[in-house]
Short mmCIF file of C-alpha atoms in Angstrom, two decimals:
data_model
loop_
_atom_site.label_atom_id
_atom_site.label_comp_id
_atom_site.label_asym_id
_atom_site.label_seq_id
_atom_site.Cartn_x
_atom_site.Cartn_y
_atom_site.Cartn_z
CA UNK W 789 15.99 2.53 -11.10
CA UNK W 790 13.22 2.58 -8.68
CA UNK W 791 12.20 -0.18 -6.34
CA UNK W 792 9.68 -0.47 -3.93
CA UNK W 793 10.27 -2.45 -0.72
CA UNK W 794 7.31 -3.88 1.24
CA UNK W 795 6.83 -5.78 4.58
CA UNK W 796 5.00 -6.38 7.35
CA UNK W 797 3.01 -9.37 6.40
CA UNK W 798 2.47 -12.27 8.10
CA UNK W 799 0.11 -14.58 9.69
CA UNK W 800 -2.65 -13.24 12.59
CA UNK W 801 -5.68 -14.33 13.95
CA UNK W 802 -9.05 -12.71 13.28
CA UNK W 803 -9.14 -9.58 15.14
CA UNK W 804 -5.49 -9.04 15.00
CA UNK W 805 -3.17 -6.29 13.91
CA UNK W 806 -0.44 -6.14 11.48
CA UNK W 807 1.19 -3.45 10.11
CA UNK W 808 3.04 -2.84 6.59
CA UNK W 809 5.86 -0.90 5.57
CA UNK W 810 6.34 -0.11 1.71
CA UNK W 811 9.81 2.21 0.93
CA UNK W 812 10.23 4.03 -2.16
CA UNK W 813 14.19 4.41 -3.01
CA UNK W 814 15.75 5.38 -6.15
CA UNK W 815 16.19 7.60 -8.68
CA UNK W 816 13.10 9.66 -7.11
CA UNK W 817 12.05 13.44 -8.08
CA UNK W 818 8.92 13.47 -6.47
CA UNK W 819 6.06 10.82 -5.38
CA UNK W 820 2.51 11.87 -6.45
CA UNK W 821 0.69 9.14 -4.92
CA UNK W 822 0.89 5.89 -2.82
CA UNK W 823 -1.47 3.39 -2.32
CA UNK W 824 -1.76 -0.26 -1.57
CA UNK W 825 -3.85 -3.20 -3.21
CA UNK W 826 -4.37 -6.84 -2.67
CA UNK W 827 -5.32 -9.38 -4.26
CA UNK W 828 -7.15 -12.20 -2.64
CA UNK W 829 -6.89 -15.67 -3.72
CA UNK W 830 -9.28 -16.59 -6.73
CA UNK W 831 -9.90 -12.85 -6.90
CA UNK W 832 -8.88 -9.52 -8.91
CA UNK W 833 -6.47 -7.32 -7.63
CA UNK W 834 -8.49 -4.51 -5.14
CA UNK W 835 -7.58 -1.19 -4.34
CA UNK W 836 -7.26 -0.83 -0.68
CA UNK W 837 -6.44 2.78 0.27
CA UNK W 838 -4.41 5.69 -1.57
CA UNK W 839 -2.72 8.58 -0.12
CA UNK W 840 -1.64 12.03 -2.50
CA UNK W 841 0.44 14.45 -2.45
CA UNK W 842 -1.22 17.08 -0.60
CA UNK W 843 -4.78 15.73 -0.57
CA UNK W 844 -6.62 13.57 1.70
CA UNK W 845 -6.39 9.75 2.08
CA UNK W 846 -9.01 7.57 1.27
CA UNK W 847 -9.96 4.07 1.78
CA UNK W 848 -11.80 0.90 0.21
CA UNK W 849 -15.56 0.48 2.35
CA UNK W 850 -14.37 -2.78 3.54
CA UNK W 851 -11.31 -1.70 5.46
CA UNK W 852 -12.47 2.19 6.65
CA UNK W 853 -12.28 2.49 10.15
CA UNK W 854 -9.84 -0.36 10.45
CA UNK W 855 -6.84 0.69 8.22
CA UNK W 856 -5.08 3.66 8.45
CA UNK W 857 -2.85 4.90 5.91
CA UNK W 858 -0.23 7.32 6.78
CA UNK W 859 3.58 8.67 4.61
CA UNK W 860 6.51 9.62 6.21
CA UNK W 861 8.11 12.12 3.06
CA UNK W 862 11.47 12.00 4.86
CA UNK W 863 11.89 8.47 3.88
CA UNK W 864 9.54 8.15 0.91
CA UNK W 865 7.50 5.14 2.71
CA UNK W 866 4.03 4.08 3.65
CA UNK W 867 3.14 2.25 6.43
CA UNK W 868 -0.47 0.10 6.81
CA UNK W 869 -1.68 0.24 10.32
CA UNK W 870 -4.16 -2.95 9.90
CA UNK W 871 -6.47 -3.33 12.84
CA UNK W 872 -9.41 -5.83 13.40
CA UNK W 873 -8.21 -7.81 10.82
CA UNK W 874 -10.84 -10.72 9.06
CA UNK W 875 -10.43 -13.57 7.13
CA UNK W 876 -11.66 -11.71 4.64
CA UNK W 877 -8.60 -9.52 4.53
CA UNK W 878 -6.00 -12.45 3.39
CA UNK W 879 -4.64 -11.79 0.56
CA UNK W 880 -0.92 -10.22 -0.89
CA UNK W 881 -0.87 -6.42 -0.55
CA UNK W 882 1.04 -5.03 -3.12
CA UNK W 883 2.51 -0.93 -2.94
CA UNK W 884 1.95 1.03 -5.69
CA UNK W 885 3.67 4.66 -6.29
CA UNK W 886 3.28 7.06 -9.13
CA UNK W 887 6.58 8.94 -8.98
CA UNK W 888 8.63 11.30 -11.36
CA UNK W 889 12.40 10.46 -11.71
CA UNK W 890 13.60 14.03 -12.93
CA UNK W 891 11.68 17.28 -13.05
CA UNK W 892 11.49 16.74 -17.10
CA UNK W 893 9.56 12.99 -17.13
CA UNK W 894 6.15 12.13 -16.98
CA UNK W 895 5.36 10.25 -13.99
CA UNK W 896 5.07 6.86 -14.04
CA UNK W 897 3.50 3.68 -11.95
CA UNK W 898 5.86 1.20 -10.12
CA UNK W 899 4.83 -1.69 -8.20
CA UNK W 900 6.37 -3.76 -5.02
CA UNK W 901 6.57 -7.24 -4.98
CA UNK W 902 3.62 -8.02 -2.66
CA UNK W 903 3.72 -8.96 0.68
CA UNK W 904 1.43 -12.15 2.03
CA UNK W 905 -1.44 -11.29 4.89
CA UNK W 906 -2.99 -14.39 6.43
CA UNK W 907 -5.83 -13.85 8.28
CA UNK W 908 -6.72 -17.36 10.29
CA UNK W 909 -7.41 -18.97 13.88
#
């Protein structure tokens, strides 16, 4: 079994900062990427940023320069530093992870159960 664990989220006015966690635990062999995505209301679900194993992060146009993705391997988590927030940003961020269970398996996607970002004055 593999879960993924998210928070973080919460309500903040516009220019505000949140930040979200997302932890991997599990039955884990190895993570080859993690990335986050959110899905505004009305809207379809958006990828926000991505981080992989060994290559570089990157990042949605509408959030570069405010977001920053970083991974702590130690703990198998992701954490979304979200600065100079906007209204535009409200939505629920899910965590996504494509992960191996054994050395054997084909790696798979898993998903966390969203977490809500409110962007308002």
């Amino acid at each position: 079994q593999v879960q993924l664990v998210e928070s973080g989220g919460g309500l903040v006015q516009p220019g505000g900062s949140l930040r979200l966690s997302c932890a991997a635990s599990g039955n884990i062999f190895m993570i080859n990427r993690m990335a986050w995505y959110r899905r505004a209301p009305g809207k379809e679900r958006e990828w926000v940023t991505g981080i992989t194993t060994g290559g570089p992060t990157t990042y949605v146009e509408s959030v570069r320069g405010r977001f920053t993705l970083s991974r702590d391997n130690t703990k198998n988590t992701v954490y979304l530093q979200m600065d100079s927030l906007k209204p535009e940003d409200t939505a629920v961020y899910y965590c996504y992870a494509d992960l191996t269970t054994t050395r054997a398996t084909l790696p798979s996607g898993y998903w966390g159960q969203g977490t809500q970002v409110t962007v308002s004055s």
